[in-house]
Amino acid sequence: MVRHMSNPPLAKSVGYSVEDALRKGLWRYAVALGSVALAAVLRWELNELFATGFVFITFYPAVALTGIIAGGRAGLLATVLSWLAADFFFIEPRWGLLSNTFSGWVALAIFLTGGGLISAMAGLLGRARKREWEAAERARAEAKLRLSEERYRDLVEQVVDGIFVADREGRYLDVNPAGCAMLGMMREEVLKSTFTDVLAPEEHPRLARTIASFADGEVHRSEWRFRRKDGSVFVGELAGRELPDGRLQGVLRDVSARKRMEEAVRESERLYRAIGESINYGIWVCDLEGRNTYASESFLKLVGITQEECSEFRWGNVLHPDDAEAAMAAWKQCVKTGGPWYREHRYRGADGQWHPILACGVPVRDERGEIVQWAGINLDISRLKRTEEELRKAKNELAETNANLERLVTERTAKLQDLVGELEHFSYTLTHDMRAPLRAMRGFTEIVSLVCEDCERKEPKEFLRRVMTSAERMDRLVTDALDYSRSVRQELRLENVDTGILLRGMLDSYPEFQASKARIRLEGDLPVVLGNEAGLTQCFSNLLGNAVKFVKPGEVPEIRIWAEMRGNSETPASGDAERWVRIWVEDQGIGIAKEMLPRVFDMFSRGSNSYEGTGIGLALVRKVTQRMGGRVGVESEEGKGSRFWLELRTAEGR
Amino acid sequence: MTGSATVLYVEDEESDALLMERAFASEGGGLALRLVRDGRSAIRYLSGGNGYENREENPVPALVLLDLNLPQVHGFEVLRWMRQQPQYVTTPVVIFSSSSREEDKERALVLGANEFVEKPNSGLKFRNVVAELRETWLEGKPGRA
């Protein structure tokens, strides 16, 4: 213990010889010398008290002390030194050796014997104590070591990393449970294995090189593919080094899961980059300060930067000055609230042009819901905007053209109306004025006919009849033409008209519809319709007139009139509130040829020259009915008769 | 001539005038017919103006038969003028026209015509017209016995 405390500083300051001397036990002799010197000084100082007798008594303690501290041999030396000192300084003759008295010799002999005995006893006692101390010290050290080993063992057993110890040949000497579990082996199996047994074959070539590199005692990290007992492979990260005793120690961590996760992350990143690159939207990811951490190819191309320059890119710098302030404010607001980013603004592209951009983005949050970054798209909507603008222009142009067209139509319609008015006036005047000469022709022919009544010659009378007939025909033509032009021009005010009352009135008052000339039956209830009374009278008088007229010579016309309610489906202008009625006029007359049917309502279309007619009547019927909002039609078979119909809206509220 | 009622017929169409004269001859029952050929003459006659001062020859008519489509002054103008003259406010005016236009009929009645008679397309029917006129408007008026 003493040695441990004093040895290192002394060795350094005094040098090897002193240390050597001390190591050889010279200190013991120094103790003897010191003790004797101390006793001699004490005896010198206390000489008065002791007088001259009992000199040796003073030196017994020095011998005893030396023997106890420095051992038996030092005690013997102290005994001899004490004799010399006592004999030289204190026993007569002083300042010389050897007594001159017997008693002196006796005393000396006793002292030497006593000193030798004391030294021997002290030496024995000292050795026993030393052995005892050393044993205790060893026990303490062993306990400490045991504790440390236990702690170390616990640690080794507990860690999830595998810990292996092997010799330089690669044979395993120790392994912890985690290591066994990793390899899927029992401890005994591991201890029978070598490196090549547990490593995947492709790893064997670099094994020797790696072991060699451990020689520097430093920790080396490397990744290896291990093969478990069941043949499956895992990737392990190894921290290995060579221990001072030459054994190899390795700490192994199974990083398969981490590797898989890293691969999955890389895969995911590859995927989202692929998506980002494949679509034409500028995809961006930025941190909370607005620094871009990623931007897709199309975005980089637009603003003319590389992926590396991306983080340095400040999108505020490419914003149009007019948009910048509002966009920045909106961005700050977005970051504050975590709400979605949705804006339209202009970027200066690499081409120097302003590109309208539709920017959208959302915050990306971590598991705790904290926003960690923002991601979104910048869509270059230049084309859209151009199209929009073109569309808007086209629309304006169209509207302008429309307006022009409408103006033109209005102008032309007005002109046309004037023209039609003039024409109508012209035709009216013409037809009207034609009636006066006709009247004269007829009037005077009649008078001449009366005068000629008694004439003997038949010819003049026959000629006069022909003049009359022609005049009458011309008059009818003129009248019909007048009626038609009036029906086209005249305003038809629509009102409720009871067709039953109308028709009965006509049958009563028209001479050609009298029972003596025709059998006309009104069947069932005839409806009240929305129409114009004068118009309907024209229609019915024409239809009935035709029905009466177009029969085989000598036959009495048979006419049937009835009404049929109609659904909305076939009506010309259907509305929920409207109901329609069809009024049929059926005759048993000569009918209409099939090829004639489609043209029967056309102007100046006539079926037969054997019957009087202008070809205006049915055209008038159609025109008037159309102007009342209805429509007309006919079913007919030649030789069997015709069925004409008018379809009209029923009266309001009926 | 005195004592017999006079009908003034305003007509530019010669044939119609002739037919009417014949009809009056047979159906007039002594009524006197005076004929003028245009609207201006009609107004002159009615006001006893130039050429028509002699009321013996040109008596104030008991009925005016008025064609519409007249040269110079239209029939409607004659009618309007008449209805503005206190003397002729109540004199029956019968429009005798070949027009079948409703607007003409309406306008005539609005302007104060008493009847609208469409010209018949037969000469013989002029007689019926005269007979009806007598019956409607001149019943009790002295004609030539």
Coordinates of N, CA and C in Angstrom, one line a residue, chain A residues 8 25 36 40 127 180 196 210 258 420 453 459 482 509 519 555 596 627 635-636:
Chain A
P8 N 5.2 6.0 -7.5 CA 5.2 6.7 -8.8 C 5.9 8.0 -8.7
G25 N 14.5 -3.1 -0.6 CA 14.2 -3.1 0.8 C 15.1 -2.3 1.7
V36 N 17.5 4.1 15.7 CA 18.7 4.0 16.6 C 19.2 5.5 16.8
A40 N 19.5 7.3 20.4 CA 20.7 7.9 20.8 C 20.6 9.3 21.2
R127 N 5.4 -10.5 9.2 CA 5.1 -11.3 8.0 C 3.7 -11.8 8.1
C180 N -27.9 -15.2 -30.4 CA -28.5 -16.5 -30.7 C -29.8 -16.3 -31.5
T196 N -17.9 -18.3 -41.3 CA -18.4 -18.7 -42.6 C -19.7 -19.4 -42.5
T210 N -11.4 -8.0 -43.7 CA -12.0 -7.2 -42.6 C -11.4 -7.6 -41.3
R258 N -35.1 -1.8 -41.0 CA -34.7 -0.5 -41.3 C -34.4 -0.4 -42.8
V420 N -94.7 44.1 -98.2 CA -95.9 43.2 -98.2 C -97.2 44.1 -98.1
E453 N -135.2 37.3 -123.5 CA -136.0 36.2 -123.0 C -137.0 35.7 -124.1
E459 N -129.0 30.8 -129.5 CA -127.6 31.0 -129.4 C -127.2 32.2 -128.6
L482 N -109.3 37.9 -102.2 CA -109.4 38.9 -101.2 C -109.5 38.4 -99.8
S509 N -128.4 29.4 -91.8 CA -128.4 30.6 -92.6 C -127.9 30.4 -94.0
R519 N -127.4 16.6 -96.3 CA -127.8 16.0 -95.0 C -126.5 16.2 -94.1
E555 N -126.0 13.0 -106.4 CA -126.0 12.5 -105.1 C -126.3 13.6 -104.1
M596 N -102.7 13.5 -104.6 CA -103.1 14.9 -104.4 C -103.1 15.3 -103.0
R627 N -103.1 30.4 -87.8 CA -103.0 31.7 -87.2 C -103.8 31.7 -85.9
E635 N -107.9 12.9 -94.1 CA -107.8 11.5 -94.4 C -108.8 11.3 -95.5
S636 N -108.3 10.6 -96.6 CA -109.3 10.5 -97.7 C -109.0 9.2 -98.6

